[in-house]
Short mmCIF file of C-alpha atoms and ligand atoms in Angstrom, two decimals:
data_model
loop_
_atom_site.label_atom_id
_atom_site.label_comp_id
_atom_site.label_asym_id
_atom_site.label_seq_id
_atom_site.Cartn_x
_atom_site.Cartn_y
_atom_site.Cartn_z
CA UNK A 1 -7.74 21.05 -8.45
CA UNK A 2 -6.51 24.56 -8.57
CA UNK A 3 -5.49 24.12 -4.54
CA UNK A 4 -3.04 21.33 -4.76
CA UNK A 5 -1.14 23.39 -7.70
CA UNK A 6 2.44 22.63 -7.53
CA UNK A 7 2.39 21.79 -3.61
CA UNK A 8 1.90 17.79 -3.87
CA UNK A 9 4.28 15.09 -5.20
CA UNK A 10 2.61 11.90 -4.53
CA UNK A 11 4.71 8.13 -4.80
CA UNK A 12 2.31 5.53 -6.53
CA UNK A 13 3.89 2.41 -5.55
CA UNK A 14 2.79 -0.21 -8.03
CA UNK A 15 3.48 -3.94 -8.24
CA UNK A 16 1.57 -6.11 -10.79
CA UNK A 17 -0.78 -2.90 -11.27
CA UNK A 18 -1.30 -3.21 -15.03
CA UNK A 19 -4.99 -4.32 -15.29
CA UNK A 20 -5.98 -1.73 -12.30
CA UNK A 21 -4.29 1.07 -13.17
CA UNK A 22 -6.14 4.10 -14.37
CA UNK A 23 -3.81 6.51 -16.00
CA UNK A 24 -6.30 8.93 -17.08
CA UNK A 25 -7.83 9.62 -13.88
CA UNK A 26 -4.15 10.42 -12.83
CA UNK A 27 -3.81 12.62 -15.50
CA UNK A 28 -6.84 14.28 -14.84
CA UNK A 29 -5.13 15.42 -12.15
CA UNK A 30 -2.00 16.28 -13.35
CA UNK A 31 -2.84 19.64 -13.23
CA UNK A 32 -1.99 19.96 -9.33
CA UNK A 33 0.31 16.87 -8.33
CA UNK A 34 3.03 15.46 -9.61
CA UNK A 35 3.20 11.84 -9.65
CA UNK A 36 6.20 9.39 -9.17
CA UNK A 37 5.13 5.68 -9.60
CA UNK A 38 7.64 3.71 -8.24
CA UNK A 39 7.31 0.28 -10.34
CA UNK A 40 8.45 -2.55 -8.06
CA UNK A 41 9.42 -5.10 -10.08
CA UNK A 42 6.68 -6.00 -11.85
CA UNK A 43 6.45 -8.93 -13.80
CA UNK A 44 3.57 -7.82 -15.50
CA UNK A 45 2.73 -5.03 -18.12
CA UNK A 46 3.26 -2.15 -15.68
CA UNK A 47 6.38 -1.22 -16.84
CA UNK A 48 5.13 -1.25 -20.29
CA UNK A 49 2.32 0.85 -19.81
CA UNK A 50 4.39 3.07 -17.24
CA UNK A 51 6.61 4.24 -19.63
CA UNK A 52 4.22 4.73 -22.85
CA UNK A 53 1.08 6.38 -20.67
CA UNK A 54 2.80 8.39 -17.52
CA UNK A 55 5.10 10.70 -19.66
CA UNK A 56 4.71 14.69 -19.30
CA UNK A 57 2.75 15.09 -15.69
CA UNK A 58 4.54 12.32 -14.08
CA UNK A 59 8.02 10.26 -13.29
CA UNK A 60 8.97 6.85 -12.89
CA UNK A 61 11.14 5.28 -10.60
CA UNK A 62 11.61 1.16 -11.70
CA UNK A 63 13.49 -1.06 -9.34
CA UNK A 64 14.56 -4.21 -10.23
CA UNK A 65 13.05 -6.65 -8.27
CA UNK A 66 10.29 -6.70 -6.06
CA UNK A 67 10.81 -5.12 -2.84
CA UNK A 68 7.24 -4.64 -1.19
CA UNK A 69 5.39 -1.65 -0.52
CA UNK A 70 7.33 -0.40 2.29
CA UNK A 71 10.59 -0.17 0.39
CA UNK A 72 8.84 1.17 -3.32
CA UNK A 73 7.31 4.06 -1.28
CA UNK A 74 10.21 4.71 0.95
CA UNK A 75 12.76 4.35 -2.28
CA UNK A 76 10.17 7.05 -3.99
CA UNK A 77 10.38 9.40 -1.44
CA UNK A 78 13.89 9.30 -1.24
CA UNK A 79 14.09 9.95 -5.15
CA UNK A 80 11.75 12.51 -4.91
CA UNK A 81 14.60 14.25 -2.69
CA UNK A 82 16.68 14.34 -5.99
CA UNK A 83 14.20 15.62 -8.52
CA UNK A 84 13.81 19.22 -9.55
CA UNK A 85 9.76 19.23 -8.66
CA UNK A 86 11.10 18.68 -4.93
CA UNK A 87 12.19 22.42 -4.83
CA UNK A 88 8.52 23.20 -5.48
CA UNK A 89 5.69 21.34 -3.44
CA UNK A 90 5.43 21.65 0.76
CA UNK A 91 3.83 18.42 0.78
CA UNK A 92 5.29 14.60 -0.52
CA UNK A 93 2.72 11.33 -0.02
CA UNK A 94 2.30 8.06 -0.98
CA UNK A 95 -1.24 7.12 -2.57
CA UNK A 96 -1.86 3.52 -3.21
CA UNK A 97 -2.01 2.88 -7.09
CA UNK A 98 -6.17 1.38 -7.31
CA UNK A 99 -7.34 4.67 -6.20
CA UNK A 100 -9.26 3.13 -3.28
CA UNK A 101 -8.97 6.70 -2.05
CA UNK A 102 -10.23 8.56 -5.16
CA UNK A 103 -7.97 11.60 -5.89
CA UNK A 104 -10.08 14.36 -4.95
CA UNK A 105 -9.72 13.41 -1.82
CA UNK A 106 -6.12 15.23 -1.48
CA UNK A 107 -7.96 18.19 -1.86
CA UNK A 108 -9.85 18.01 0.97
CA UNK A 109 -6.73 17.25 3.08
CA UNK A 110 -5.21 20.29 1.94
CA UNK A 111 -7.90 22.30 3.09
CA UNK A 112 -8.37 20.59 6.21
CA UNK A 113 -4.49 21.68 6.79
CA UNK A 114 -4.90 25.17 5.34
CA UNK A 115 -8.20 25.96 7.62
CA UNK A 116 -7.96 23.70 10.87
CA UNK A 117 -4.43 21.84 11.59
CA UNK A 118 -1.74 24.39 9.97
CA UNK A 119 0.35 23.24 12.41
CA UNK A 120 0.14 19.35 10.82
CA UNK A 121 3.61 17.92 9.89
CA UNK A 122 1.36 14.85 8.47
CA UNK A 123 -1.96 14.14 6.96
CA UNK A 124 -3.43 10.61 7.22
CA UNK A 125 -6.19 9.26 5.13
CA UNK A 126 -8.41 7.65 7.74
CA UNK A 127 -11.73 5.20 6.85
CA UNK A 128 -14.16 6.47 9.20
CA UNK A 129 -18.24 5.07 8.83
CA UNK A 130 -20.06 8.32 9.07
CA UNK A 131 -23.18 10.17 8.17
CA UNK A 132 -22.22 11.58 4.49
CA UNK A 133 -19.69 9.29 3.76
CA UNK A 134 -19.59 6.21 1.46
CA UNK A 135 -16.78 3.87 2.61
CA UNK A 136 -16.97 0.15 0.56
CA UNK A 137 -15.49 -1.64 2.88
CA UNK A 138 -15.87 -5.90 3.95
CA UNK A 139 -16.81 -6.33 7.24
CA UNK A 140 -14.09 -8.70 7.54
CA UNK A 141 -11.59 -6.14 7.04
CA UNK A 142 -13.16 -3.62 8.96
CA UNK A 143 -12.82 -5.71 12.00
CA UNK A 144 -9.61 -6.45 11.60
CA UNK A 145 -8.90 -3.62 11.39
CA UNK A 146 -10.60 -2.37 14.54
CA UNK A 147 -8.73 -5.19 16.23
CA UNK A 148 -5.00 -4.10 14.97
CA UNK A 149 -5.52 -0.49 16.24
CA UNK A 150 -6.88 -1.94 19.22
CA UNK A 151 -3.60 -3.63 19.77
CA UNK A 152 -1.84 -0.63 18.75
CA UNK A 153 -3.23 1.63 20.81
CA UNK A 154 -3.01 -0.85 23.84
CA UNK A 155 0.91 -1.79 23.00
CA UNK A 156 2.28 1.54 21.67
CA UNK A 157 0.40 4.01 22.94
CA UNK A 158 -0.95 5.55 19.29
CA UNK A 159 -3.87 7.15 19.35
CA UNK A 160 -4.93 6.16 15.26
CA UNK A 161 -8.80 5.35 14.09
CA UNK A 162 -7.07 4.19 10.76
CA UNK A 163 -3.45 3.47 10.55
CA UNK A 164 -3.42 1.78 7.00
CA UNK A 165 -5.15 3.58 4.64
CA UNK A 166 -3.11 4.08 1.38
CA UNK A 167 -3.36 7.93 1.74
CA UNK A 168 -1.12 10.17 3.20
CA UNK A 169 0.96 13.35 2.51
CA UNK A 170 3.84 14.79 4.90
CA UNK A 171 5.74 17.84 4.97
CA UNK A 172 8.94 18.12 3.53
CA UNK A 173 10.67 18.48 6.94
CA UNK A 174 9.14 15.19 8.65
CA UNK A 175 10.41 13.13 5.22
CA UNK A 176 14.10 12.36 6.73
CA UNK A 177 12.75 10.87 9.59
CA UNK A 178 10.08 8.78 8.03
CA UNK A 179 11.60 7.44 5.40
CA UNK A 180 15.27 7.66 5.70
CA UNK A 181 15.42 4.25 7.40
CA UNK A 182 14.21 0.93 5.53
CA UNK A 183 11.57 -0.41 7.52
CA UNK A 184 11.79 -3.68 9.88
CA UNK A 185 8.31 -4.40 8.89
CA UNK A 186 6.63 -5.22 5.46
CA UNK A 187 2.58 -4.47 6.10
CA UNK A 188 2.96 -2.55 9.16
CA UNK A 189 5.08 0.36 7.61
CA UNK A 190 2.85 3.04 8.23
CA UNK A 191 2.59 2.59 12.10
CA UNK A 192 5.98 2.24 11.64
CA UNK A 193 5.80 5.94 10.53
CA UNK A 194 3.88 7.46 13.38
CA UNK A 195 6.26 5.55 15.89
CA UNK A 196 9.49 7.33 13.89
CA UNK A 197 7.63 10.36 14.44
CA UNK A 198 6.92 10.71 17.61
CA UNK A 199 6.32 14.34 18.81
CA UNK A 200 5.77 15.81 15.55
CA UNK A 201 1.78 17.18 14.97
CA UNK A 202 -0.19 13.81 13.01
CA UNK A 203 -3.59 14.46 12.25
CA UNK A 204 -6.29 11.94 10.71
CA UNK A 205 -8.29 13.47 7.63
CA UNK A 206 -11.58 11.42 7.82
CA UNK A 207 -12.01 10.55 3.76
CA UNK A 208 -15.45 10.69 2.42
CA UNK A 209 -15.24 7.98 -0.15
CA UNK A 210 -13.44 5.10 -0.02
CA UNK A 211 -13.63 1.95 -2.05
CA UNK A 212 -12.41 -2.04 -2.10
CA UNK A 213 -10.50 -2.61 -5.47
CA UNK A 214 -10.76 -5.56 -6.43
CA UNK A 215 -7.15 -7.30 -6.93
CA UNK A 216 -6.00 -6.77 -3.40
CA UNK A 217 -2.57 -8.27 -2.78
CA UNK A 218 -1.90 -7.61 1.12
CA UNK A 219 -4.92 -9.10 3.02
CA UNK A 220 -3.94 -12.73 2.64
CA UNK A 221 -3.81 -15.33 5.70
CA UNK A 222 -0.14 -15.17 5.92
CA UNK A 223 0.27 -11.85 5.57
CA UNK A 224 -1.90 -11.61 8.77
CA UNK A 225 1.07 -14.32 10.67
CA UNK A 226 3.68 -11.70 9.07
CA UNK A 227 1.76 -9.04 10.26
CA UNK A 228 1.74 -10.23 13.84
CA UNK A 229 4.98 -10.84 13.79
CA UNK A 230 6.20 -6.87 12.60
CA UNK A 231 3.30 -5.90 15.44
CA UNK A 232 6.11 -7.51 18.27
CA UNK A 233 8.93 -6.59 16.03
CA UNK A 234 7.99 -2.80 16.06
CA UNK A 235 7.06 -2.85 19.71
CA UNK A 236 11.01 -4.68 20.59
CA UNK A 237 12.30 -1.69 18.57
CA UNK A 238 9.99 1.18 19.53
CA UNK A 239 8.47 1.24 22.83
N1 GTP B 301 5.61 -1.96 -4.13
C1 GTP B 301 4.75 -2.87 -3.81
N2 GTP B 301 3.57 -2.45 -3.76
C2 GTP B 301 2.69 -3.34 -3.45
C3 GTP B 301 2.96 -4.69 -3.20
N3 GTP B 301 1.85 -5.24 -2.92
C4 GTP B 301 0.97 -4.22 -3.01
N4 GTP B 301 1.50 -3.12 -3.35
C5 GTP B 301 1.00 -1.79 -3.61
O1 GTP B 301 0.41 -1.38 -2.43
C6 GTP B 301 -0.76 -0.68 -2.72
C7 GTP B 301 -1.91 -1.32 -1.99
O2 GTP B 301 -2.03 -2.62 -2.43
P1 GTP B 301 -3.42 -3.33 -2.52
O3 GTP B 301 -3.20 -4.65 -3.09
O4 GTP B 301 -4.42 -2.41 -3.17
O5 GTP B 301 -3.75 -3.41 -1.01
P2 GTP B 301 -5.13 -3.62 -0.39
O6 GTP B 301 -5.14 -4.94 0.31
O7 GTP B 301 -6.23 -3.38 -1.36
O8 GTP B 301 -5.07 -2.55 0.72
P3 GTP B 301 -6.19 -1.52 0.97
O9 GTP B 301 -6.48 -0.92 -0.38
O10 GTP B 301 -5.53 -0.53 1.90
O11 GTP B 301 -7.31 -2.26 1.57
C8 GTP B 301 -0.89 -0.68 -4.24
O12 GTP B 301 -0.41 0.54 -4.74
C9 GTP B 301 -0.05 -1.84 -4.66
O13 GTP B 301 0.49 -1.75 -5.94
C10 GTP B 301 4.28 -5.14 -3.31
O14 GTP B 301 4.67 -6.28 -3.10
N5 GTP B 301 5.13 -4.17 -3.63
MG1 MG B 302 -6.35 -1.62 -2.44
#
């Protein structure tokens, strides 16, 4: 991936990841990103393999106990502030760690900021059904889906197709005010995001593959209550 050369540092957050995580397709790319995987108290062998199988093209960030994936992503991209790679890259992302978004992906965003939206401070991985794509997704999910940016669209006014897919890269001058806060909600984070960044230029990369992992930890029932509850919290706070 000659075009992503030294430009991209994505955050991997990873909790329990040890049976789904594919090292060597990250270090197939290791050529053009950098990767920080943020290990967030895992109480399985991530750490393990972390540390013997992501040395030389990547870093590792381990906090000591679990924190969710808002706080491992936001904690990596404040590390990432610290580390000598930051001087280099123009972009910094979070990618979640199944690589439901395959990696080649990022390449396409890059171009699609290089040739149409230069002016994009952020670059969202979004799971659109199209001609030419291949997006493995349940139909369950897919209509919730629908249904949450329905809501979101209705209550703050955000114009998203996909707010939560684990893909997205931001410039280096948007990072402050994304992630210097921790976030009031745990699932919700990334509309969090786009609220915090109001009036900077978002734009929605529509992926071309996409697939379910199996293993999924967020889509539970009560994650769905806990969701509805961040969905008033963020509106109290935002709107
Ligand atoms: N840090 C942290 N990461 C988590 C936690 N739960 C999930 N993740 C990470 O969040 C990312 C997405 O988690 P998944 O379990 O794949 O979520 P999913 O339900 O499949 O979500 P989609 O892939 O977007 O449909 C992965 O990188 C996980 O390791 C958690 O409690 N803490
Ligand atoms: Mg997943």
């Amino acid at each position: 991936m000659a075009d992503a050369s030294k430009r991209v540092c994505l955050v991997v957050p990873c909790y329990n990841e040890a049976d789904r995580l594919n090292i060597g397709e990250y270090r197939r790319f290791s050529g053009g990103i950098h990767f920080l995987f943020v290990n967030d108290g895992s109480s399985d062998a991530t750490g393990e393999l972390l540390e013997k199988e992501a040395t030389g093209f990547a870093s590792v960030l381990s906090l000591e106990k679990n924190s969710g994936k808002a706080e491992a992503v936001r904690m990596g991209m404040m590390h990432l502030k610290t580390m000598p790679v930051f001087e280099e890259i123009e972009f910094a992302g979070f990618w979640d760690a199944d690589l439901a978004t395959p990696l080649e992906e990022l390449d396409g965003m890059l171009k699609f900021t290089d040739g149409i939206c230069p002016a994009a401070d952020a670059v969202f991985g979004s799971r659109i059904y199209r001609l030419g794509s291949v997006i493995q997704r349940s139909r369950t999910r897919h209509l919730i889906s629908r249904i949450f940016c329905f809501l979101f669209r209705t209550l703050y006014g955000i114009e998203t197709y996909d707010s939560q897919c684990g893909a997205k890269i931001f410039r280096k001058n948007v990072l402050e005010k994304a992630f210097a806060e921790p976030f009031i909600s745990r699932w919700i984070f990334d509309v969090e995001i786009i609220l915090r960044l109001k009036g900077s230029i978002l734009v929605e990369y529509p992926v071309s593959r996409w697939a379910d992992i199996k293993g999924s930890k967020v889509m539970k029932l009560n994650n769905i209550i806990v969701i509805s509850r961040d969905v008033f919290r963020l509106w109290k706070k935002y709107v």
